[in-house]
C-alpha positions as a printed NumPy array, in Angstrom:
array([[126.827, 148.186,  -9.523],
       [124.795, 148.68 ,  -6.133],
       [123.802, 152.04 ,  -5.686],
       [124.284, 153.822,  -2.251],
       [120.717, 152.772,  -1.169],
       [121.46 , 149.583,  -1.374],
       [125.338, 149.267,  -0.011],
       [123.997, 151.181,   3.029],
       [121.701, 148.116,   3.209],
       [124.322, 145.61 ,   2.463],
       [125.734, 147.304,   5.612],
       [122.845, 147.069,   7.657],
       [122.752, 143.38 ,   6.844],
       [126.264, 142.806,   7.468],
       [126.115, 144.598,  10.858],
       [122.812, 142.275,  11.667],
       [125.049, 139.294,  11.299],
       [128.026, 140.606,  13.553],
       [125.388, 141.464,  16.167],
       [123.37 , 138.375,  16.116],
       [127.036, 136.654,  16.206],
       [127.735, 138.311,  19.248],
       [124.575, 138.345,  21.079],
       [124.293, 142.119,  21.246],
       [120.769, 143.302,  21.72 ],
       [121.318, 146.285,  19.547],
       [120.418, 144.599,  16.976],
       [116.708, 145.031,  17.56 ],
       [117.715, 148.385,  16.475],
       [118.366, 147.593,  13.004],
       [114.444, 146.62 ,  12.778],
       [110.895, 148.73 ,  12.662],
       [108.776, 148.233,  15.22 ],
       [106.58 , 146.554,  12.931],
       [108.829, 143.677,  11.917],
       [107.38 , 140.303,  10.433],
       [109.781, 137.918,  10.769],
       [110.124, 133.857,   9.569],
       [112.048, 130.648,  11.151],
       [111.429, 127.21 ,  10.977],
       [109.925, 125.874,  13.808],
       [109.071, 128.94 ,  14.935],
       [106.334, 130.214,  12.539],
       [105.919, 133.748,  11.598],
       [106.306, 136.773,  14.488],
       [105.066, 140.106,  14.17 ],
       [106.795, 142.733,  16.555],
       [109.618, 143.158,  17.829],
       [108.851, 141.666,  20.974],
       [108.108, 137.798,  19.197],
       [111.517, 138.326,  17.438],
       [112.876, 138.66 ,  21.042],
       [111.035, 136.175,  22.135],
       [112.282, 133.731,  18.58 ],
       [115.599, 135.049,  19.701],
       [115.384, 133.631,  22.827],
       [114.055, 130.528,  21.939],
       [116.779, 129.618,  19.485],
       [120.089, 130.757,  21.641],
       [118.477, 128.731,  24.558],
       [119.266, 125.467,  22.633],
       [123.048, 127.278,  21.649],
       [125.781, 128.215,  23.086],
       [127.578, 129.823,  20.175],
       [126.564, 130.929,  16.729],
       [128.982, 132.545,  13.66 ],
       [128.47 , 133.102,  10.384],
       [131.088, 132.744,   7.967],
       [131.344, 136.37 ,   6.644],
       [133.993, 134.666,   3.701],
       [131.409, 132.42 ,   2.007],
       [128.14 , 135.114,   2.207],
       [126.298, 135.794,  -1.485],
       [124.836, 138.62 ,  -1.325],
       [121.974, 139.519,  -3.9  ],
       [120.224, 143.004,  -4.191],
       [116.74 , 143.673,  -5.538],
       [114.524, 146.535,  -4.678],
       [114.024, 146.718,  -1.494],
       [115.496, 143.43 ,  -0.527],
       [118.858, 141.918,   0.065],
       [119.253, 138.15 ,   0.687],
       [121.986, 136.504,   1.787],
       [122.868, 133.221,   1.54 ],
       [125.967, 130.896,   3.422],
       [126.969, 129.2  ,   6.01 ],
       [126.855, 129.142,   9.598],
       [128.02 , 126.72 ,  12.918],
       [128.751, 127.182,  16.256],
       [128.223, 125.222,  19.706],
       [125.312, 123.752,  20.962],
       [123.869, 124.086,  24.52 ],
       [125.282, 120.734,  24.97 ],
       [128.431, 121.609,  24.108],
       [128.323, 119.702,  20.689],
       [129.97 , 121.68 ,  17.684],
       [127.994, 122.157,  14.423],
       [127.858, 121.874,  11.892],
       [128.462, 117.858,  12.102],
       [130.822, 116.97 ,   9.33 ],
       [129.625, 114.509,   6.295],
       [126.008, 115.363,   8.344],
       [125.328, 119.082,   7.178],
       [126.942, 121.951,   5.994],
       [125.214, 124.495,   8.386],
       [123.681, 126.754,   5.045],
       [121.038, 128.767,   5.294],
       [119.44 , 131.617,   3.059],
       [117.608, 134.914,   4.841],
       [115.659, 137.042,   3.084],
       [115.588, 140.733,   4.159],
       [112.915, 143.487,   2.989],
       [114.125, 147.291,   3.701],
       [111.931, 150.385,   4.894],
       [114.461, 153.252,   4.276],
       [117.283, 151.577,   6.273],
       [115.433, 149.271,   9.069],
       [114.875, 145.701,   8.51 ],
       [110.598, 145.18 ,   7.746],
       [110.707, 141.854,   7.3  ],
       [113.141, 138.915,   7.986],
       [112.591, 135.461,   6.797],
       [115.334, 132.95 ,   7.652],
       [115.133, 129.344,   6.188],
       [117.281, 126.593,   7.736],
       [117.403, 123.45 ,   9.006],
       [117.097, 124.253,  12.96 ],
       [118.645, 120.739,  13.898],
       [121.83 , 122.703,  14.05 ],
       [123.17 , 119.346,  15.987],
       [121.88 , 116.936,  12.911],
       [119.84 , 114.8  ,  15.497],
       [116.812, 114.28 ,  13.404],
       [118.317, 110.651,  12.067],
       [115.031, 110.127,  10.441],
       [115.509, 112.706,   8.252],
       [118.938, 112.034,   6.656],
       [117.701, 110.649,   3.128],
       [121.35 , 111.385,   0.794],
       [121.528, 107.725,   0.271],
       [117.647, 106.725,  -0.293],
       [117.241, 109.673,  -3.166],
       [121.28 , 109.791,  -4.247],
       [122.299, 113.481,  -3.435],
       [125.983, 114.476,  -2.558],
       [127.248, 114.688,   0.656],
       [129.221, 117.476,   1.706],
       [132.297, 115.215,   1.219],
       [131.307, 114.323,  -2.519],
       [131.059, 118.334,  -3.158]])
């Protein structure tokens, strides 16, 4: 059973989501000044001002992103809580995501507490939110399922 601590964090989390969702710039509230934060393609940003400028960077190539409140685990431990689902949306292009029997549009974040702001956010997904990168489709060479077979 989560203690309050941690279902305040849970919260926290939850609201980061619905924020980033809706492009509201609050969110930088929810994190210290200080933040380190991850993404693919990206690197690593210290500051709130690189996570602005990681934010940026990503929504220029969408148009739309949601996360799929429904299908979120969330895990607890210390002073981390790390979610893991799925996400799609609309590309700059217009193109929906995620592309069916191409990806499934999961992704896992990792999120480390001070007290109740975010310290540290590390995000790991595949950032070809439009599955473009043919090259690196390998299902059939190494056997794994396809979101179909699932």
């Amino acid at each position: 059973m989560a203690n309050d601590l941690d279902q305040q964090r849970i919260a926290i989390t939850m609201d980061y989501f619905r924020k980033l969702d809706a492009g509201d710039p609050s969110m930088m509230d929810l994190l210290t000044d200080d933040i380190q934060m991850y993404f693919p393609k990206f690197g690593v940003g210290y500051g709130k001002e690189a996570v602005g400028r990681a934010a940026q960077g990503m929504m220029s190539t969408l148009q739309k992103i949601e996360h799929d409140f429904e299908r979120m685990n969330v895990l607890v431990s210390g002073d981390h809580v790390i979610v893991e689902g799925f996400e799609g949306g609309v590309s700059s292009d217009g193109s929906p995501w995620p592309v069916e029997g191409r990806s499934e549009g999961r992704y896992c974040n990792v999120f480390q507490f001070d007290g109740l702001k975010i310290k540290r956010l590390h995000i790991y997904v595949d950032p070809d939110f439009d599955s473009t990168h043919e090259e690196r489709f390998l299902w059939d060479a190494v056997g794994m399922t396809r979101p179909g077979d699932l």
